[in-house]
Coordinates of C-alpha atoms in Angstrom, one line a residue:
X1 CA 90.1 84.9 2.2
X2 CA 93.0 86.5 0.2
X3 CA 93.4 86.7 -3.6
X4 CA 96.5 85.2 -5.0
X5 CA 97.1 88.3 -7.0
X6 CA 97.0 90.5 -3.9
X7 CA 99.4 91.0 -1.0
X8 CA 98.6 89.3 2.3
X9 CA 98.8 90.6 5.8
X10 CA 101.0 88.9 8.4
X11 CA 101.8 89.8 11.9
X12 CA 105.4 90.3 12.8
X13 CA 104.8 89.3 16.4
X14 CA 102.2 88.0 18.9
X15 CA 101.9 91.1 21.0
X16 CA 103.0 94.8 20.7
X17 CA 103.9 94.4 17.0
X18 CA 102.7 96.5 14.1
X19 CA 101.2 94.9 11.0
X20 CA 103.3 94.8 7.8
X21 CA 102.6 93.9 4.2
X22 CA 104.2 90.7 2.9
X23 CA 104.1 89.5 -0.7
X24 CA 102.2 86.3 -1.2
X25 CA 105.2 84.6 -2.7
X26 CA 107.0 84.9 0.6
X27 CA 104.4 82.7 2.2
X28 CA 104.3 79.9 -0.4
X29 CA 105.8 77.3 1.9
X30 CA 104.5 74.0 2.9
X31 CA 101.7 74.2 5.6
X32 CA 103.7 72.7 8.4
X33 CA 107.0 74.3 7.6
X34 CA 105.4 77.7 6.9
X35 CA 103.5 77.7 10.2
X36 CA 106.6 76.8 12.1
X37 CA 108.7 79.5 10.4
X38 CA 106.1 82.3 10.8
X39 CA 105.6 81.3 14.5
X40 CA 109.4 81.2 15.2
X41 CA 110.0 84.5 13.5
X42 CA 107.0 86.1 15.4
X43 CA 108.1 84.6 18.7
X44 CA 111.7 85.8 18.3
X45 CA 110.5 89.3 17.5
X46 CA 108.1 89.2 20.5
X47 CA 111.0 88.2 22.8
X48 CA 113.2 90.9 21.4
X49 CA 110.5 93.5 21.8
X50 CA 109.7 92.4 25.4
X51 CA 113.4 92.5 26.3
X52 CA 113.9 95.9 24.9
X53 CA 110.7 97.2 26.6
X54 CA 111.7 95.8 29.9
X55 CA 115.3 97.1 29.7
X56 CA 113.9 100.4 28.7
X57 CA 111.6 100.4 31.7
X58 CA 114.4 99.6 34.1
X59 CA 117.2 101.8 32.7
X60 CA 115.7 104.5 30.7
X61 CA 115.1 108.0 32.0
X62 CA 112.0 109.0 30.2
X63 CA 108.5 110.3 30.6
X64 CA 106.0 107.6 31.4
X65 CA 103.2 108.5 29.0
X66 CA 104.4 108.8 25.4
X67 CA 103.0 107.8 22.1
X68 CA 104.7 105.7 19.5
X69 CA 105.7 108.9 17.7
X70 CA 107.5 110.2 20.8
X71 CA 105.0 112.8 21.7
X72 CA 103.4 113.1 25.1
X73 CA 99.9 111.6 25.1
X74 CA 97.0 113.9 25.8
X75 CA 95.4 114.2 29.2
X76 CA 92.3 112.5 28.1
X77 CA 94.2 109.6 26.7
X78 CA 96.1 109.2 30.0
X79 CA 92.9 109.2 32.0
X80 CA 91.5 106.6 29.6
X81 CA 94.6 104.4 30.1
X82 CA 94.3 104.6 33.8
X83 CA 90.6 103.7 33.8
X84 CA 91.1 100.9 31.4
X85 CA 94.0 99.4 33.3
X86 CA 92.1 99.6 36.6
X87 CA 88.9 98.1 35.1
X88 CA 90.6 95.3 33.3
X89 CA 92.6 94.2 36.3
X90 CA 89.6 93.8 38.7
X91 CA 87.6 92.0 36.0
X92 CA 89.9 89.1 36.5
X93 CA 88.6 88.4 40.0
X94 CA 85.3 86.9 41.0
X95 CA 83.1 88.9 43.3
X96 CA 83.7 86.6 46.2
X97 CA 87.5 87.0 46.0
X98 CA 87.8 90.8 45.6
X99 CA 89.2 92.6 48.6
X100 CA 87.4 95.9 48.0
X101 CA 83.7 96.3 47.5
X102 CA 82.3 96.8 44.0
X103 CA 81.0 100.2 44.9
X104 CA 84.5 101.3 45.8
X105 CA 85.8 100.0 42.4
X106 CA 83.0 101.9 40.7
X107 CA 83.8 105.1 42.6
X108 CA 87.5 104.8 41.6
X109 CA 86.6 104.2 38.0
X110 CA 84.3 107.2 38.0
X111 CA 87.0 109.5 39.3
X112 CA 89.4 108.2 36.7
X113 CA 86.8 108.8 33.9
X114 CA 86.5 112.4 35.0
X115 CA 90.2 112.8 35.3
X116 CA 90.1 113.4 39.0
X117 CA 93.3 111.8 40.0
X118 CA 93.3 113.2 43.5
X119 CA 89.8 111.8 44.1
X120 CA 90.9 108.3 42.8
X121 CA 94.0 108.4 45.0
X122 CA 91.9 109.3 48.1
X123 CA 89.5 106.5 47.6
X124 CA 92.3 103.9 47.0
X125 CA 94.1 105.2 50.1
X126 CA 91.0 104.9 52.2
X127 CA 90.2 101.4 50.9
X128 CA 93.7 100.2 51.8
X129 CA 93.6 101.7 55.2
X130 CA 90.2 100.1 55.9
X131 CA 91.5 96.7 54.8
X132 CA 94.4 97.0 57.3
X133 CA 92.4 98.3 60.2
X134 CA 88.9 96.9 60.0
X135 CA 88.3 94.5 62.9
X136 CA 87.1 90.9 62.3
X137 CA 85.4 89.0 65.2
X138 CA 84.6 85.3 65.1
X139 CA 82.5 83.7 67.8
X140 CA 83.0 80.0 68.6
X141 CA 80.5 78.4 70.9
X142 CA 79.8 74.8 72.0
X143 CA 79.7 72.6 75.1
X144 CA 82.9 71.8 77.0
X145 CA 84.9 69.0 75.4
X146 CA 83.5 69.7 71.9
X147 CA 86.8 70.9 70.6
X148 CA 86.3 74.6 70.7
X149 CA 89.8 75.4 72.0
X150 CA 91.4 73.1 69.4
X151 CA 89.4 74.8 66.6
X152 CA 90.4 78.2 67.8
X153 CA 94.0 77.2 68.0
X154 CA 93.8 75.8 64.5
X155 CA 92.3 79.0 63.1
X156 CA 95.0 81.0 64.8
X157 CA 97.8 78.7 63.5
X158 CA 99.1 77.8 66.9
X159 CA 99.7 74.6 68.7
X160 CA 98.3 73.6 72.1
X161 CA 101.7 74.2 73.8
X162 CA 102.4 77.5 72.2
X163 CA 102.3 80.8 74.0
X164 CA 98.7 82.3 74.4
X165 CA 97.1 79.1 73.0
X166 CA 93.6 78.4 74.1
X167 CA 93.5 75.8 76.9
X168 CA 92.6 72.3 75.8
X169 CA 91.0 69.7 78.1
X170 CA 90.2 72.2 80.8
X171 CA 86.7 71.9 82.3
X172 CA 84.7 75.0 81.4
X173 CA 83.9 77.0 84.5
X174 CA 84.0 80.6 83.2
X175 CA 80.8 82.5 82.6
X176 CA 82.5 85.1 80.4
X177 CA 83.7 85.1 76.8
X178 CA 87.5 84.9 76.2
X179 CA 89.3 86.7 73.4
X180 CA 92.2 85.2 71.4
X181 CA 94.1 87.5 69.0
X182 CA 95.6 86.1 65.9
X183 CA 99.4 86.1 66.2
X184 CA 100.0 87.5 62.7
X185 CA 96.7 89.4 61.9
X186 CA 96.1 91.7 64.8
X187 CA 92.7 92.8 63.6
X188 CA 91.4 89.2 63.8
X189 CA 90.0 88.1 67.2
X190 CA 88.4 84.7 67.9
X191 CA 86.0 84.6 70.9
X192 CA 85.6 81.5 73.0
X193 CA 82.0 81.8 74.2
X194 CA 80.6 79.7 77.1
X195 CA 78.3 76.9 75.9
X196 CA 74.7 78.0 75.6
X197 CA 73.8 75.4 78.3
X198 CA 76.3 76.9 80.7
X199 CA 74.4 80.1 81.2
X200 CA 70.8 79.7 82.4
X201 CA 69.3 82.0 79.8
X202 CA 67.1 81.4 76.7
X203 CA 69.1 81.6 73.4
X204 CA 68.0 85.2 72.7
X205 CA 69.1 86.4 76.1
X206 CA 72.3 84.4 75.8
X207 CA 73.2 86.3 72.6
X208 CA 72.6 89.6 74.4
X209 CA 74.8 88.6 77.3
X210 CA 77.7 87.7 74.9
X211 CA 77.3 90.8 72.8
X212 CA 76.2 89.1 69.6
X213 CA 76.2 92.3 67.6
X214 CA 80.0 92.4 67.7
X215 CA 80.6 89.2 65.7
X216 CA 80.9 88.7 62.0
X217 CA 79.6 85.2 62.2
X218 CA 79.2 82.3 64.7
X219 CA 80.7 78.8 64.6
X220 CA 78.6 76.3 66.6
X221 CA 80.8 73.3 67.6
X222 CA 79.8 69.8 68.7
X223 CA 81.7 66.5 69.0
X224 CA 78.5 64.4 69.3
X225 CA 75.0 65.6 68.6
X226 CA 73.8 69.2 68.6
X227 CA 71.6 69.9 71.6
X228 CA 68.2 71.4 71.5
X229 CA 69.6 74.6 73.0
X230 CA 72.3 74.9 70.3
X231 CA 69.6 74.4 67.6
X232 CA 67.5 77.1 69.2
X233 CA 70.6 79.3 69.3
X234 CA 71.0 78.9 65.6
X235 CA 67.4 80.0 65.0
X236 CA 68.0 83.0 67.2
X237 CA 71.2 83.9 65.3
X238 CA 69.4 83.6 62.0
X239 CA 66.5 85.8 63.3
X240 CA 69.1 88.5 64.2
X241 CA 70.4 88.3 60.6
X242 CA 73.8 86.9 61.5
X243 CA 75.6 84.0 59.8
X244 CA 76.2 80.7 61.6
X245 CA 78.0 77.5 60.7
X246 CA 77.6 74.0 62.3
X247 CA 80.9 72.3 62.8
X248 CA 81.2 68.6 63.8
X249 CA 84.6 68.0 65.3
X250 CA 86.6 64.9 66.1
X251 CA 85.3 63.0 63.0
X252 CA 88.6 61.2 62.8
X253 CA 87.9 59.6 66.1
X254 CA 84.6 58.3 64.8
X255 CA 86.3 56.8 61.8
X256 CA 89.0 55.1 64.0
X257 CA 86.3 53.6 66.2
X258 CA 84.4 52.4 63.3
X259 CA 87.5 50.8 61.7
X260 CA 88.3 49.0 65.0
X261 CA 84.8 47.5 65.4
X262 CA 84.1 46.8 61.7
X263 CA 87.4 46.3 60.0
X264 CA 86.2 44.1 57.2
X265 CA 83.3 46.3 56.1
X266 CA 84.9 49.6 56.9
X267 CA 84.0 52.2 54.2
X268 CA 85.3 55.7 55.0
X269 CA 83.3 57.6 52.4
X270 CA 80.1 55.9 53.3
X271 CA 80.5 56.5 57.0
X272 CA 81.2 60.2 56.5
X273 CA 78.1 60.4 54.3
X274 CA 76.0 58.7 57.0
X275 CA 77.3 61.1 59.7
X276 CA 76.6 64.1 57.5
X277 CA 73.1 63.0 56.5
X278 CA 72.1 62.2 60.1
X279 CA 73.0 65.8 61.1
X280 CA 71.3 67.4 58.2
X281 CA 68.1 65.4 58.9
X282 CA 68.2 66.5 62.5
X283 CA 68.7 70.2 61.6
X284 CA 65.8 70.0 59.0
X285 CA 63.5 68.4 61.6
X286 CA 64.2 71.4 63.8
X287 CA 63.2 73.9 61.2
X288 CA 66.6 74.9 60.0
X289 CA 66.3 75.2 56.2
X290 CA 69.1 74.0 53.9
X291 CA 71.6 73.5 56.7
X292 CA 75.3 73.0 55.9
X293 CA 77.3 70.8 58.3
X294 CA 81.1 70.8 58.2
X295 CA 82.9 67.6 59.4
X296 CA 86.5 68.4 60.5
X297 CA 89.4 67.0 62.5
X298 CA 91.3 69.6 64.5
X299 CA 94.4 67.4 64.4
X300 CA 94.4 67.0 60.6
X301 CA 93.1 70.2 59.0
X302 CA 93.7 69.3 55.3
X303 CA 91.4 66.3 55.6
X304 CA 87.6 66.4 55.6
X305 CA 85.7 69.7 55.4
X306 CA 88.1 72.3 57.0
X307 CA 89.3 73.7 53.6
X308 CA 85.6 74.0 52.5
X309 CA 84.7 75.7 55.7
X310 CA 87.5 78.3 55.2
X311 CA 86.4 79.0 51.6
X312 CA 82.8 79.5 52.8
X313 CA 83.8 81.9 55.6
X314 CA 86.0 83.9 53.2
X315 CA 83.2 84.2 50.6
X316 CA 80.5 85.3 53.0
X317 CA 82.7 88.0 54.7
X318 CA 82.4 91.6 53.5
X319 CA 85.0 92.4 50.9
X320 CA 87.0 94.7 53.1
X321 CA 87.4 92.0 55.7
X322 CA 88.2 89.2 53.2
X323 CA 91.9 90.0 52.7
X324 CA 92.9 89.9 56.4
X325 CA 90.9 86.7 57.1
X326 CA 92.4 85.0 54.0
X327 CA 95.9 85.8 55.1
X328 CA 95.2 84.4 58.6
X329 CA 94.5 80.9 57.3
X330 CA 97.1 78.2 57.9
X331 CA 98.9 76.7 54.9
X332 CA 97.0 73.5 54.9
X333 CA 96.8 73.0 51.1
X334 CA 98.4 74.5 48.0
X335 CA 95.1 75.9 47.0
X336 CA 95.0 77.9 50.2
X337 CA 98.4 79.3 49.5
X338 CA 97.4 80.3 45.9
X339 CA 94.3 82.1 47.3
X340 CA 96.5 84.0 49.8
X341 CA 98.9 84.9 47.0
X342 CA 96.1 86.3 44.8
X343 CA 94.7 88.3 47.7
X344 CA 98.1 89.8 48.5
X345 CA 98.6 90.5 44.8
X346 CA 95.5 92.8 44.8
X347 CA 97.0 95.0 47.6
X348 CA 100.3 95.3 45.8
X349 CA 98.4 96.4 42.7
X350 CA 96.4 99.0 44.5
X351 CA 99.5 100.4 46.2
X352 CA 101.4 100.5 42.9
X353 CA 98.4 102.0 41.1
X354 CA 98.1 104.7 43.7
X355 CA 101.8 105.5 43.4
X356 CA 101.7 105.5 39.6
X357 CA 98.9 108.1 39.6
X358 CA 101.4 110.9 40.4
X359 CA 104.5 109.3 38.8
X360 CA 106.5 111.6 36.5
X361 CA 110.0 110.4 35.7
X362 CA 111.2 106.9 36.7
X363 CA 114.2 106.5 38.8
X364 CA 117.2 105.1 37.1
X365 CA 118.4 101.9 38.7
X366 CA 117.5 100.6 42.2
X367 CA 118.2 103.0 45.0
X368 CA 119.4 102.0 48.5
X369 CA 116.1 103.1 50.0
X370 CA 114.3 100.8 47.6
X371 CA 116.5 97.9 48.8
X372 CA 115.7 98.6 52.4
X373 CA 111.9 98.7 51.7
X374 CA 112.2 95.5 49.7
X375 CA 113.9 93.7 52.6
X376 CA 111.0 94.9 54.9
X377 CA 108.4 93.6 52.4
X378 CA 110.2 90.3 52.0
X379 CA 110.3 89.7 55.8
X380 CA 106.6 90.6 56.0
X381 CA 105.6 88.2 53.2
X382 CA 107.7 85.4 54.8
X383 CA 105.8 85.9 58.1
X384 CA 102.4 85.9 56.4
X385 CA 103.2 82.8 54.4
X386 CA 104.8 81.0 57.4
X387 CA 108.3 80.6 56.0
X388 CA 110.1 83.0 58.3
X389 CA 112.7 81.5 60.7
X390 CA 110.4 81.3 63.7
X391 CA 107.7 79.6 61.7
X392 CA 110.1 77.1 60.2
X393 CA 111.3 76.2 63.7
X394 CA 107.7 75.4 64.7
X395 CA 107.1 73.4 61.5
X396 CA 110.3 71.5 62.0
X397 CA 109.2 70.5 65.5
X398 CA 105.7 69.4 64.4
X399 CA 106.8 67.5 61.3
X400 CA 110.1 66.2 62.7
X401 CA 111.9 67.7 59.7
X402 CA 115.1 69.6 60.7
X403 CA 114.7 73.3 60.3
X404 CA 118.0 73.6 58.4
X405 CA 116.7 71.1 55.9
X406 CA 113.7 73.2 55.4
X407 CA 115.8 76.3 54.9
X408 CA 117.9 74.5 52.2
X409 CA 114.9 73.8 50.0
X410 CA 113.5 77.3 50.0
X411 CA 114.7 80.4 48.2
X412 CA 113.3 83.5 49.9
X413 CA 115.9 83.7 52.7
X414 CA 118.6 84.1 50.1
X415 CA 116.7 86.1 47.5
X416 CA 118.4 89.4 48.3
X417 CA 121.9 87.9 48.7
X418 CA 123.7 89.4 45.7
X419 CA 127.3 88.6 46.8
X420 CA 127.8 85.5 44.7
X421 CA 124.9 85.8 42.3
X422 CA 123.5 88.3 39.9
X423 CA 122.6 91.8 41.2
X424 CA 119.2 92.7 42.4
X425 CA 118.6 94.6 39.2
X426 CA 119.5 91.6 37.1
X427 CA 117.1 89.4 39.1
X428 CA 114.4 91.9 38.5
X429 CA 115.1 91.9 34.7
X430 CA 114.9 88.1 34.6
X431 CA 111.7 88.2 36.5
X432 CA 110.1 90.8 34.3
X433 CA 111.1 88.8 31.2
X434 CA 109.4 85.7 32.7
X435 CA 106.4 87.8 33.7
X436 CA 106.0 89.3 30.3
X437 CA 106.3 85.9 28.6
X438 CA 103.7 84.3 30.8
X439 CA 101.2 87.2 30.8
X440 CA 101.7 88.4 27.3
X441 CA 103.4 91.7 28.4
X442 CA 104.0 93.8 31.4
X443 CA 101.1 94.5 33.8
X444 CA 99.1 97.5 32.9
X445 CA 101.2 98.6 29.9
X446 CA 101.1 102.4 29.3
X447 CA 101.0 103.0 33.1
X448 CA 104.1 103.7 35.0
X449 CA 104.8 101.5 38.0
X450 CA 107.9 101.9 40.1
X451 CA 110.4 99.1 39.9
X452 CA 109.8 98.2 43.5
X453 CA 106.3 97.1 42.5
X454 CA 107.7 94.4 40.3
X455 CA 110.2 93.5 42.9
X456 CA 107.3 93.0 45.3
X457 CA 105.7 90.6 42.8
X458 CA 109.0 88.8 42.6
X459 CA 109.1 88.5 46.4
X460 CA 105.5 87.4 46.7
X461 CA 105.9 84.7 44.0
X462 CA 109.1 83.4 45.6
X463 CA 107.6 83.3 49.1
X464 CA 104.4 81.6 48.0
X465 CA 106.4 78.9 46.1
X466 CA 108.5 78.4 49.3
X467 CA 105.3 77.9 51.3
X468 CA 104.3 75.1 48.8
X469 CA 107.7 73.5 48.9
X470 CA 107.6 73.4 52.7
X471 CA 104.1 72.0 52.7
X472 CA 105.0 69.2 50.3
X473 CA 108.1 68.3 52.4
X474 CA 106.4 68.2 55.7
X475 CA 103.2 66.5 54.4
X476 CA 105.3 63.6 53.0
X477 CA 107.0 63.3 56.3
X478 CA 103.8 63.5 58.4
X479 CA 102.0 61.1 56.1
X480 CA 104.8 58.5 56.5
X481 CA 104.4 58.7 60.3
X482 CA 100.6 59.3 60.5
X483 CA 99.5 55.7 61.0
X484 CA 98.5 55.1 64.6
X485 CA 100.7 52.2 65.9
X486 CA 97.7 50.2 67.2
X487 CA 95.9 50.6 63.9
X488 CA 99.0 49.8 62.0
X489 CA 99.4 46.6 64.0
X490 CA 95.8 45.7 63.5
X491 CA 96.1 46.2 59.7
X492 CA 99.2 43.9 59.7
X493 CA 97.4 41.3 61.7
X494 CA 94.3 41.5 59.5
X495 CA 96.5 41.1 56.4
X496 CA 98.3 38.1 57.8
X497 CA 95.0 36.6 58.9
X498 CA 93.5 37.0 55.4
X499 CA 96.7 35.4 53.9
X500 CA 96.4 32.5 56.3
X501 CA 92.7 31.9 55.6
X502 CA 93.4 32.0 51.8
X503 CA 96.2 29.5 52.2
X504 CA 94.0 27.1 54.1
X505 CA 91.2 27.4 51.6
X506 CA 93.6 26.7 48.7
X507 CA 95.0 23.7 50.6
X508 CA 91.6 22.1 51.1
X509 CA 90.6 22.7 47.5
X510 CA 93.8 21.0 46.3
X511 CA 93.2 18.1 48.7
X512 CA 89.6 17.7 47.6
X513 CA 90.7 17.5 44.0
X514 CA 93.4 15.0 45.0
X515 CA 96.1 17.4 43.7
X516 CA 97.9 17.4 47.0
X517 CA 98.7 14.6 49.4
X518 CA 100.8 14.8 52.6
X519 CA 102.6 11.5 51.9
X520 CA 103.9 13.1 48.6
X521 CA 105.6 15.9 50.5

């Protein structure tokens, strides 16, 4: 593309660098050596620029919006930067994972385009307040013994013996609905509704009696086959334009029974497929188009369809309710932890963006008030992600892993301990360097964010990684102890029996071929 007689353009860095003119003779290296050299020089310059920028952000006392020439940018340029930063950030998220509605995003962008900072700030503040306060109500219905209480406890992240847990194994006698608040997300309420057959009303009248209009969606639970009344109830819910989900519980019991009775031909995948198809056929026969059935085990949430059910519920909820429901979910998989992390990151962004709208001069260093706020945030994140001291005690009891052992393998309890390690400011600098390296620069460059925002990202990343570490540790322990003693004994007996049969077959073959004789032994 370039003439040998002309000068060539080369970039002095990957990001944030200006173009410079380089004589062609300087680039007359071998292909491999030249590429490596140019990349190494560019990478070094990028690291230097990132470090200088980060250090400048942390320690410099300067105005936030300046041009490369040192002059303050115009009002229009600032508004353009704000709008661009906001728009680009939310473009990274799919519609079903955004925590504020698209119309709210459009409204904020419109205010920023017009330069109405106060209007944008008001909309963001209202959106955050709505996320924190909007109620979420989930209705769980099904016959007694279907596993309703176990499912409610699982959704609330509590065990059957925990305080305020839904009673399990108790014969249903109440004719009223029972509310169970989520222990960490106070805006989330799960309602245990009496089975539709318990009340002597048609499905439509039943819905009126249990205040159907209050619920965001219905979960219809069964441990065997769905009754005619439950199928009619689903039709009535659909008619009233509410969402419902069929959940088949105790599927692990079905697999265990099948394995006991048909040990040699047992095929887990095929049995689950047969169970699913039988339900789908029944639902279709009763006029329920494109039904979706979720097969779950309340005692082993990470298996079967529970993660899929949770993803479905999150996607179908209104955007403003999505965040709180996402944070309420138990840490059953690393994917769930990642989704909670991304959801929480959006709220941090909105808070920081709102704060940055009126920022003038950054604070030098990290103030004592900042440290106190950071401690509060760290404790809050640890509770939400289940790595606080109380949660670790519960996990230790359930997984038979000592709580002290769990605390040794995580970092968040000691993150703000600066006595023997680097200062909090030094930790922040290291995090920003790593953040800039991974993301190609600081978040929303050109826009001032207080240092506590980056600290919150550091806290969030640390806590989320702790949650994954604890999950891996406890999962490996539970997996090693998960085999049922009776099934384990049966498996050993079956293996020994197969070995014995194989030995006898080989013996008879050798005898038949006259390769073995007892008198030779």
